[in-house]
Coordinates of C-alpha atoms and ligand atoms in Angstrom, one line a residue:
M1 CA 60.2 -4.8 10.9
P2 CA 57.2 -2.4 11.0
T3 CA 57.8 1.1 9.9
T4 CA 55.6 4.2 10.1
C5 CA 55.0 6.7 7.5
V6 CA 53.4 10.2 7.6
I7 CA 52.1 11.7 4.4
G8 CA 49.8 14.6 3.4
L9 CA 46.5 13.4 2.0
L10 CA 45.6 16.5 -0.1
W11 CA 47.6 19.4 -1.5
G12 CA 50.2 19.8 1.2
D13 CA 50.5 21.9 4.4
E14 CA 48.2 19.5 6.4
G15 CA 50.4 19.8 9.5
K16 CA 52.8 16.9 8.7
G17 CA 55.7 18.6 10.4
K18 CA 53.9 18.8 13.7
I19 CA 52.7 15.2 13.5
I20 CA 56.2 13.9 12.6
D21 CA 57.8 15.8 15.4
L22 CA 55.2 14.2 17.7
L23 CA 55.6 10.6 16.4
A24 CA 59.4 10.9 16.3
E25 CA 59.4 10.4 20.0
D26 CA 59.1 6.7 19.2
A27 CA 61.5 6.6 16.2
D28 CA 65.2 5.9 16.0
V29 CA 65.5 7.3 12.5
V30 CA 63.3 9.7 10.5
A31 CA 63.8 9.7 6.7
R32 CA 62.5 12.2 4.1
F33 CA 62.0 10.4 0.8
G34 CA 60.9 13.1 -1.7
G35 CA 60.4 16.7 -2.6
G36 CA 62.9 19.5 -1.8
H37 CA 62.7 22.9 -0.2
N38 CA 59.4 23.5 -1.8
A39 CA 58.2 21.8 1.4
G40 CA 57.7 23.9 4.6
H41 CA 57.1 21.9 7.7
T42 CA 56.3 23.9 10.8
L43 CA 57.3 22.9 14.4
V44 CA 56.0 24.8 17.4
H45 CA 57.5 24.0 20.7
E46 CA 57.0 26.0 23.9
G47 CA 55.7 28.9 21.8
E48 CA 58.7 28.9 19.5
R49 CA 57.9 28.4 15.8
M50 CA 60.4 27.0 13.3
V51 CA 59.9 26.1 9.6
L52 CA 61.9 23.2 8.1
H53 CA 62.3 22.8 4.4
L54 CA 64.9 20.1 3.8
I55 CA 65.9 19.1 7.3
P56 CA 63.7 16.2 8.6
S57 CA 61.2 17.1 11.3
A58 CA 62.8 15.1 14.0
I59 CA 65.7 17.5 14.4
R60 CA 64.4 18.7 17.7
R61 CA 64.5 15.2 19.1
P62 CA 68.0 14.5 20.6
G63 CA 69.0 10.9 19.8
T64 CA 67.0 10.6 16.6
L65 CA 68.9 10.3 13.3
N66 CA 67.6 12.5 10.5
V67 CA 68.1 11.2 7.0
I68 CA 67.6 13.0 3.7
G69 CA 66.9 10.1 1.3
N70 CA 68.0 9.8 -2.3
G71 CA 64.5 10.8 -3.6
V72 CA 64.9 14.4 -2.2
V73 CA 66.2 17.1 -4.4
V74 CA 68.8 19.2 -2.6
D75 CA 69.8 22.8 -3.1
P76 CA 73.1 22.6 -1.2
F77 CA 73.3 26.4 -0.7
H78 CA 69.8 26.4 0.8
L79 CA 70.7 23.5 3.0
R80 CA 73.7 25.3 4.4
D81 CA 71.5 28.4 5.2
E82 CA 68.8 26.3 6.7
I83 CA 71.2 24.5 9.0
E84 CA 72.5 27.8 10.2
R85 CA 69.1 29.1 10.8
V86 CA 68.0 26.1 12.7
R87 CA 71.2 26.1 14.8
G88 CA 70.2 29.7 15.6
H89 CA 67.2 28.2 17.5
G90 CA 69.6 26.5 19.8
I91 CA 69.2 23.1 18.1
A92 CA 72.4 21.0 17.7
I93 CA 72.9 19.7 14.1
E94 CA 76.0 17.7 13.5
L95 CA 76.7 16.7 9.9
G96 CA 77.3 13.0 9.9
G97 CA 76.0 12.9 13.5
N98 CA 72.3 13.5 13.7
L99 CA 71.9 14.5 10.0
L100 CA 72.8 12.5 6.9
V101 CA 72.3 13.2 3.2
S102 CA 72.2 10.6 0.5
E103 CA 74.9 10.6 -2.1
G104 CA 72.1 9.9 -4.6
C105 CA 70.1 13.1 -4.0
H106 CA 69.9 15.2 -7.2
L107 CA 71.2 18.7 -6.8
I108 CA 69.0 21.8 -7.4
L109 CA 71.4 24.2 -9.1
P110 CA 70.9 27.9 -9.6
L111 CA 70.1 27.2 -13.3
H112 CA 67.2 25.0 -12.3
R113 CA 65.6 27.9 -10.4
L114 CA 66.1 30.1 -13.5
L115 CA 64.4 27.4 -15.7
D116 CA 61.6 27.1 -13.2
H117 CA 60.9 30.8 -13.4
A118 CA 61.3 30.8 -17.2
S119 CA 58.8 27.9 -17.6
E120 CA 56.3 29.6 -15.4
S121 CA 56.5 32.9 -17.3
S122 CA 56.1 31.2 -20.6
R123 CA 52.9 29.5 -19.4
G124 CA 51.4 33.0 -18.8
A125 CA 47.9 32.7 -17.3
A126 CA 48.2 28.9 -17.4
K127 CA 51.1 28.9 -14.9
L128 CA 51.2 26.1 -12.3
G129 CA 52.0 28.4 -9.4
T130 CA 55.2 26.5 -8.4
T131 CA 57.3 27.6 -5.5
G132 CA 59.9 28.8 -7.9
R133 CA 62.6 26.7 -6.3
G134 CA 63.8 24.7 -9.2
I135 CA 62.0 21.5 -8.2
G136 CA 60.5 20.5 -11.6
P137 CA 63.5 21.2 -13.8
T138 CA 65.7 19.1 -11.3
Y139 CA 63.4 16.1 -11.4
A140 CA 63.2 16.5 -15.2
D141 CA 67.0 16.3 -15.4
R142 CA 67.0 13.2 -13.2
A143 CA 64.6 11.5 -15.7
A144 CA 66.6 12.8 -18.6
R145 CA 69.8 11.3 -17.0
C146 CA 71.8 14.5 -17.0
G147 CA 71.4 15.5 -13.3
I148 CA 74.2 16.1 -10.9
R149 CA 74.1 14.3 -7.6
V150 CA 75.3 15.0 -4.1
G151 CA 78.0 12.2 -4.5
D152 CA 79.4 14.1 -7.5
L153 CA 80.3 17.0 -5.2
L154 CA 83.0 14.7 -3.8
R155 CA 84.3 13.5 -7.2
P156 CA 85.8 16.6 -9.0
E157 CA 86.4 15.0 -12.4
R158 CA 82.9 13.5 -12.6
L159 CA 81.5 16.8 -11.4
R160 CA 83.4 18.8 -14.1
R161 CA 82.2 16.5 -16.9
G162 CA 78.6 16.5 -15.7
L163 CA 78.5 20.3 -15.3
E164 CA 80.0 20.9 -18.7
R165 CA 77.4 18.8 -20.4
L166 CA 74.6 20.1 -18.4
C167 CA 75.5 23.8 -18.7
D168 CA 76.0 23.5 -22.5
E169 CA 72.6 22.1 -22.8
K170 CA 70.9 24.5 -20.4
N171 CA 72.6 27.6 -21.6
A172 CA 71.0 27.1 -25.0
T173 CA 67.6 27.2 -23.3
L174 CA 68.5 30.1 -21.1
R175 CA 69.7 32.1 -24.1
A176 CA 66.4 31.4 -25.9
C177 CA 64.6 32.7 -22.7
E178 CA 66.9 35.8 -22.7
V179 CA 68.1 34.8 -19.2
P180 CA 71.9 35.2 -18.4
E181 CA 73.9 32.1 -19.0
V182 CA 75.6 30.0 -16.3
D183 CA 79.4 29.8 -16.1
A184 CA 80.3 26.1 -15.6
T185 CA 83.7 26.8 -14.2
E186 CA 82.5 29.2 -11.6
L187 CA 79.7 26.9 -10.6
Q188 CA 82.1 24.0 -10.3
S189 CA 84.3 25.8 -7.8
Q190 CA 81.3 26.9 -5.7
L191 CA 80.0 23.3 -5.7
L192 CA 83.4 21.8 -4.8
E193 CA 83.5 24.2 -1.8
I194 CA 80.1 23.4 -0.6
G195 CA 80.8 19.7 -1.2
E196 CA 83.7 19.9 1.3
W197 CA 81.4 21.4 3.8
L198 CA 78.7 18.7 3.3
R199 CA 81.2 15.8 3.1
P200 CA 80.8 14.5 6.7
A201 CA 77.0 14.0 6.1
V202 CA 77.2 12.3 2.7
R203 CA 76.4 8.5 2.8
D204 CA 75.0 5.6 0.9
T205 CA 71.8 6.1 3.0
G206 CA 70.1 3.2 1.2
A207 CA 72.6 0.8 2.7
L208 CA 72.4 2.5 6.0
L209 CA 68.5 2.4 6.2
R210 CA 68.6 -1.3 5.2
S211 CA 70.9 -2.0 8.1
V212 CA 68.8 0.1 10.4
L213 CA 65.8 -2.2 9.7
R214 CA 67.9 -5.3 10.0
D215 CA 68.9 -4.1 13.5
G216 CA 65.3 -3.8 14.4
K217 CA 65.4 -0.1 14.9
R218 CA 62.3 2.0 14.5
L219 CA 62.0 4.0 11.2
L220 CA 59.6 6.8 10.4
F221 CA 59.2 8.1 6.8
E222 CA 58.5 11.8 6.4
G223 CA 56.3 12.6 3.5
A224 CA 56.4 16.0 1.8
Q225 CA 53.6 17.7 -0.2
G226 CA 50.5 15.5 -0.4
V227 CA 48.8 12.7 -2.4
L228 CA 47.0 15.2 -4.7
L229 CA 50.3 16.8 -5.6
D230 CA 51.8 13.5 -6.5
V231 CA 53.2 13.6 -10.1
D232 CA 51.3 10.5 -11.1
H233 CA 48.3 10.3 -8.8
G234 CA 47.6 14.0 -8.2
T235 CA 45.7 16.6 -10.1
Y236 CA 48.2 16.6 -13.0
P237 CA 49.6 18.9 -14.4
F238 CA 48.9 21.0 -11.2
V239 CA 51.2 18.8 -9.1
T240 CA 54.8 18.7 -8.0
S241 CA 57.3 16.6 -9.8
S242 CA 57.9 13.8 -7.3
S243 CA 56.0 10.8 -5.9
A244 CA 54.5 12.3 -2.8
S245 CA 52.3 9.4 -1.9
T246 CA 53.7 6.2 -0.3
G247 CA 54.8 4.9 -3.7
G248 CA 57.7 7.3 -3.3
I249 CA 59.1 5.6 -0.3
A250 CA 60.9 2.7 -2.0
I251 CA 62.1 5.0 -4.8
G252 CA 63.3 7.7 -2.5
T253 CA 65.1 5.6 0.2
G254 CA 66.5 2.4 -1.4
L255 CA 64.3 0.1 0.7
P256 CA 61.9 -2.5 -0.7
P257 CA 58.3 -1.5 -0.9
Q258 CA 57.2 -4.2 1.5
V259 CA 58.7 -2.2 4.4
V260 CA 55.9 0.3 4.2
G261 CA 53.8 -0.5 7.3
E262 CA 51.4 1.7 9.1
V263 CA 50.6 4.9 7.1
T264 CA 49.3 8.0 8.9
G265 CA 47.6 10.3 6.5
V266 CA 47.4 13.9 7.7
V267 CA 44.4 16.0 6.7
K268 CA 42.9 19.2 8.0
A269 CA 39.4 19.5 9.4
Y270 CA 38.8 21.8 6.4
S271 CA 41.0 22.0 3.3
T272 CA 43.6 24.3 1.6
R273 CA 45.6 24.5 -1.5
V274 CA 48.5 26.9 -2.6
G275 CA 49.2 27.3 -6.3
A276 CA 46.9 26.7 -9.3
G277 CA 44.7 23.8 -10.2
P278 CA 41.3 22.2 -9.5
Y279 CA 39.9 22.4 -6.0
P280 CA 36.3 21.3 -5.9
S281 CA 35.4 22.2 -2.3
E282 CA 37.1 25.7 -2.5
L283 CA 35.2 28.6 -0.9
D284 CA 35.4 32.2 -1.7
G285 CA 34.2 35.3 0.2
D286 CA 33.6 35.6 3.9
I287 CA 33.9 31.9 5.0
A288 CA 37.2 31.4 3.1
E289 CA 38.5 34.7 4.7
R290 CA 37.5 33.5 8.1
I291 CA 39.3 30.2 7.7
R292 CA 42.4 31.9 6.3
A293 CA 42.5 34.3 9.3
A294 CA 41.7 31.8 12.0
G295 CA 44.0 29.1 10.6
N296 CA 46.7 31.6 9.6
E297 CA 46.6 30.0 6.1
Y298 CA 49.6 31.6 4.5
G299 CA 52.3 29.4 2.8
S300 CA 55.2 28.3 5.1
T301 CA 57.5 28.4 2.1
T302 CA 56.4 31.3 -0.1
G303 CA 54.0 33.3 2.2
R304 CA 51.3 33.1 -0.4
P305 CA 47.7 33.2 0.9
R306 CA 46.3 29.6 0.8
R307 CA 43.1 28.9 -1.0
C308 CA 40.6 27.6 1.6
G309 CA 37.5 25.3 1.5
W310 CA 35.5 22.7 3.3
F311 CA 36.7 19.2 4.1
D312 CA 36.5 17.1 0.9
A313 CA 35.5 13.6 1.8
V314 CA 35.6 12.5 -1.9
A315 CA 39.2 13.6 -2.4
T316 CA 40.2 12.3 1.1
R317 CA 38.8 8.8 0.4
Y318 CA 40.7 8.7 -2.9
A319 CA 44.0 9.7 -1.2
V320 CA 43.5 7.1 1.5
A321 CA 43.0 4.4 -1.1
V322 CA 45.9 5.5 -3.3
S323 CA 48.3 5.7 -0.3
G324 CA 47.2 2.8 1.8
T325 CA 46.5 5.1 4.7
T326 CA 45.7 3.0 7.8
E327 CA 44.8 5.9 10.1
I328 CA 44.2 9.6 9.9
A329 CA 45.7 12.5 11.9
L330 CA 43.1 15.3 11.7
T331 CA 44.6 18.7 12.2
M332 CA 43.2 22.2 12.8
L333 CA 40.0 21.1 14.5
D334 CA 40.4 24.2 16.9
V335 CA 40.2 26.5 13.9
L336 CA 36.6 25.6 13.1
S337 CA 35.4 26.5 16.6
G338 CA 32.8 29.3 16.4
F339 CA 32.1 28.9 12.7
G340 CA 28.5 27.9 12.9
D341 CA 27.5 25.0 10.8
I342 CA 30.4 23.3 9.1
G343 CA 30.2 22.1 5.5
V344 CA 31.7 18.8 4.2
C345 CA 31.9 18.0 0.5
V346 CA 30.3 14.5 0.4
A347 CA 30.0 14.1 -3.4
Y348 CA 30.6 15.8 -6.7
E349 CA 28.1 16.9 -9.3
R350 CA 29.5 16.5 -12.9
G351 CA 28.8 18.9 -15.8
D352 CA 26.0 16.7 -17.0
G353 CA 24.2 16.8 -13.6
S354 CA 25.1 13.3 -12.5
K355 CA 26.6 12.8 -9.1
T356 CA 29.6 10.7 -8.0
T357 CA 31.3 9.9 -4.7
E358 CA 34.4 8.6 -6.6
F359 CA 37.3 11.1 -7.2
P360 CA 37.4 11.7 -11.0
V361 CA 41.1 12.4 -11.0
F362 CA 41.2 13.0 -14.8
D363 CA 38.1 15.1 -15.1
L364 CA 37.9 17.6 -12.3
D365 CA 37.4 20.8 -14.3
D366 CA 33.6 20.9 -14.3
V367 CA 32.7 19.2 -11.0
K368 CA 30.8 21.1 -8.3
P369 CA 30.8 20.1 -4.6
V370 CA 27.7 18.5 -3.0
V371 CA 28.0 20.0 0.5
E372 CA 26.3 18.6 3.6
F373 CA 26.3 20.7 6.8
F374 CA 27.1 19.5 10.3
P375 CA 26.2 21.3 13.5
G376 CA 29.1 23.5 14.6
F377 CA 30.8 23.8 18.0
E378 CA 32.2 26.6 20.1
G379 CA 34.8 27.3 22.7
D380 CA 38.5 27.1 22.9
L381 CA 39.7 23.6 22.0
T382 CA 43.4 24.3 22.2
G383 CA 43.8 23.2 25.9
M384 CA 41.8 19.9 25.5
R385 CA 43.8 16.7 25.6
R386 CA 41.0 14.0 25.8
F387 CA 38.4 13.2 23.2
D388 CA 35.7 13.3 25.8
D389 CA 36.6 16.9 26.7
L390 CA 35.7 18.1 23.2
P391 CA 32.3 19.7 22.7
E392 CA 29.7 17.1 21.7
N393 CA 29.3 18.4 18.2
A394 CA 33.1 18.4 17.7
Q395 CA 33.1 14.7 18.6
K396 CA 30.2 14.1 16.2
Y397 CA 32.1 16.0 13.5
V398 CA 35.1 13.8 14.0
H399 CA 33.0 10.6 13.9
S400 CA 31.3 11.7 10.7
L401 CA 34.7 12.5 9.0
E402 CA 36.0 9.1 10.1
E403 CA 33.0 7.3 8.6
L404 CA 33.3 9.3 5.4
A405 CA 37.0 8.7 5.1
G406 CA 36.7 5.0 5.9
V407 CA 39.7 4.8 8.3
P408 CA 40.0 5.7 12.0
I409 CA 41.0 9.1 13.1
R410 CA 43.5 8.3 15.9
T411 CA 45.2 11.7 16.3
I412 CA 43.4 15.0 16.6
S413 CA 45.4 18.2 16.6
V414 CA 43.9 21.2 18.4
G415 CA 46.7 23.7 18.0
P416 CA 50.2 24.2 16.5
G417 CA 52.1 23.1 19.6
R418 CA 53.6 19.6 19.9
D419 CA 51.5 18.9 23.0
Q420 CA 48.3 20.2 21.6
V421 CA 47.0 16.9 20.6
I422 CA 44.4 14.3 21.4
R423 CA 45.3 10.6 20.9
R424 CA 42.5 8.0 20.8
Ligands
LIG501 P1 53.1 20.7 6.6 O1 53.7 21.3 5.4 O2 52.1 19.6 6.4 O3 54.1 20.4 7.7 O4 52.2 21.9 7.2 P2 52.7 23.5 7.4 O5 53.7 23.6 8.5 O6 53.1 24.0 6.0 O7 51.3 24.2 7.7 C1 50.6 23.8 8.8 C2 50.4 25.1 9.7 O8 49.4 24.8 10.7 C3 51.6 25.5 10.5 O9 51.6 26.9 10.7 C4 51.4 24.8 11.8 O10 52.1 25.4 12.9 C5 49.9 24.9 12.0 N1 49.2 23.8 12.7 C6 49.5 22.5 12.7 N2 48.5 21.8 13.4 C7 47.6 22.7 13.8 C8 46.4 22.7 14.6 O11 45.9 21.6 14.9 N3 45.8 23.9 14.8 C9 46.3 25.1 14.5 N4 45.6 26.1 14.8 N5 47.5 25.1 13.7 C10 48.1 24.0 13.4
LIG502 P1 54.6 20.7 2.1 O1 55.6 19.6 2.3 C1 51.9 22.9 -0.4 C2 52.8 23.1 -4.6 C3 53.1 24.4 -5.2 C4 52.5 24.3 -6.6 C5 52.9 22.9 -7.0 C6 54.2 22.7 -7.8 O2 54.9 21.9 3.0 O3 53.2 20.2 2.3 P2 56.7 22.9 -7.1 O4 57.5 24.1 -6.6 O5 56.8 21.7 -6.3 O6 57.1 22.6 -8.6 O7 55.2 23.5 -7.2 O8 53.0 22.2 -5.7 N1 53.6 22.6 -3.5 C7 53.1 22.6 -2.2 N2 52.0 23.1 -1.7 N3 52.8 22.4 0.4 C8 53.9 21.9 -0.1 O9 54.8 21.2 0.6 C9 54.2 22.0 -1.5 N4 55.2 21.7 -2.3 C10 54.8 22.0 -3.5 O10 52.4 25.4 -4.5 O11 51.1 24.4 -6.6
LIG503 MG1 54.0 23.1 4.4

């Protein structure tokens, strides 16, 4: 049974939330497979803006089931707050109704947040610029086999044993960092309480998703972050701690890898990055400022100003290949209107002066972008709904990006709203 997947191609914030909300019209189930509330997915509908961090982006679609798969790390206290906030927008969320959470999700506990901050402080100038939400330490505990999972919230004895072991170990580290220690007994009672609240939503979502596919229902996978933030295939160590590319789908849902069908890779008509790490096509000065202002490029999760630059065809082609992207959704085309000539990074120049069009994922420190300029376009694109309505140079720009990326651009987003889109 074919499935669809939406992932970010570069360093996150490509506009995945908007595209998923759009495509969810044709989905029975939308499943997140990785990341945590480091993600911030923005939905704009009839002028109302809402940012989702853990709740899948189909929550506005009545009749669509939203699943938080086992690969997602869940801060249950954050989840409760987020559900309340989203309900405040008039959206119905029923635990066990339109929202399910896998019993296999690892829990982000307050101690993971403390460890995230401690680790960043100890790195000093070499810090990664994490979202500070405890993501890395939680995935580390998963790999170290000492994590606590959502299903443990419903099994008091298992929870007690797990917490005792975990707190003993982590308190030693917290002491060394001169951070107040965690009281395992107090934490246990808070977790048991929130577990009772979450109980109706907790499921073996792997079994459920397998039956969804057997029944011929339409499944859409929601990616978080982007391929270049993938722990294995991104710009390590300046990455997140999960498998953000399509490789994370089987791991983070309990489905076999063959179920990955069509892959929509989302990418902006320019590029951005939050946090530290290599970014070959980054701009500084006036043009970066103009992109930031026109695209409102401030983090959806942390509010940090995003670094901005030209579209990077080298990085995009790499991400398309790694993820098996079959088509691209190009976002933010409207933002570039009125910019004059538009740059695209078409190759990299290495430290020794040689050029490459392959993404040197292990050696990005001394590459410089080779930028080619394309004629710019003007006018307000946000009301356009047909490709032929776009200014001629905007059409040519899209054709050029498509050729450089090597896969068709079938969706073009011209504004934050769900309906501000051109399908071709
Ligand atoms: P995500 O993490 O990939 O879901 O992306 P974010 O929500 O973090 O950031 C994308 C931002 O761009 C949000 O503020 C969206 O509302 C906005 N956005 C999405 N598509 C477009 C578009 O085509 N044009 C403009 N101007 N804004 C867009
Ligand atoms: P969405 O799903 C943009 C970045 C952080 C930092 C690095 C590691 O909204 O696209 P972490 O807290 O994960 O350990 O931080 O990853 N990062 C994101 N950047 N969008 C995201 O998610 C991100 N999630 C993590 O800024 O550089
Ligand atoms: Mg985001």
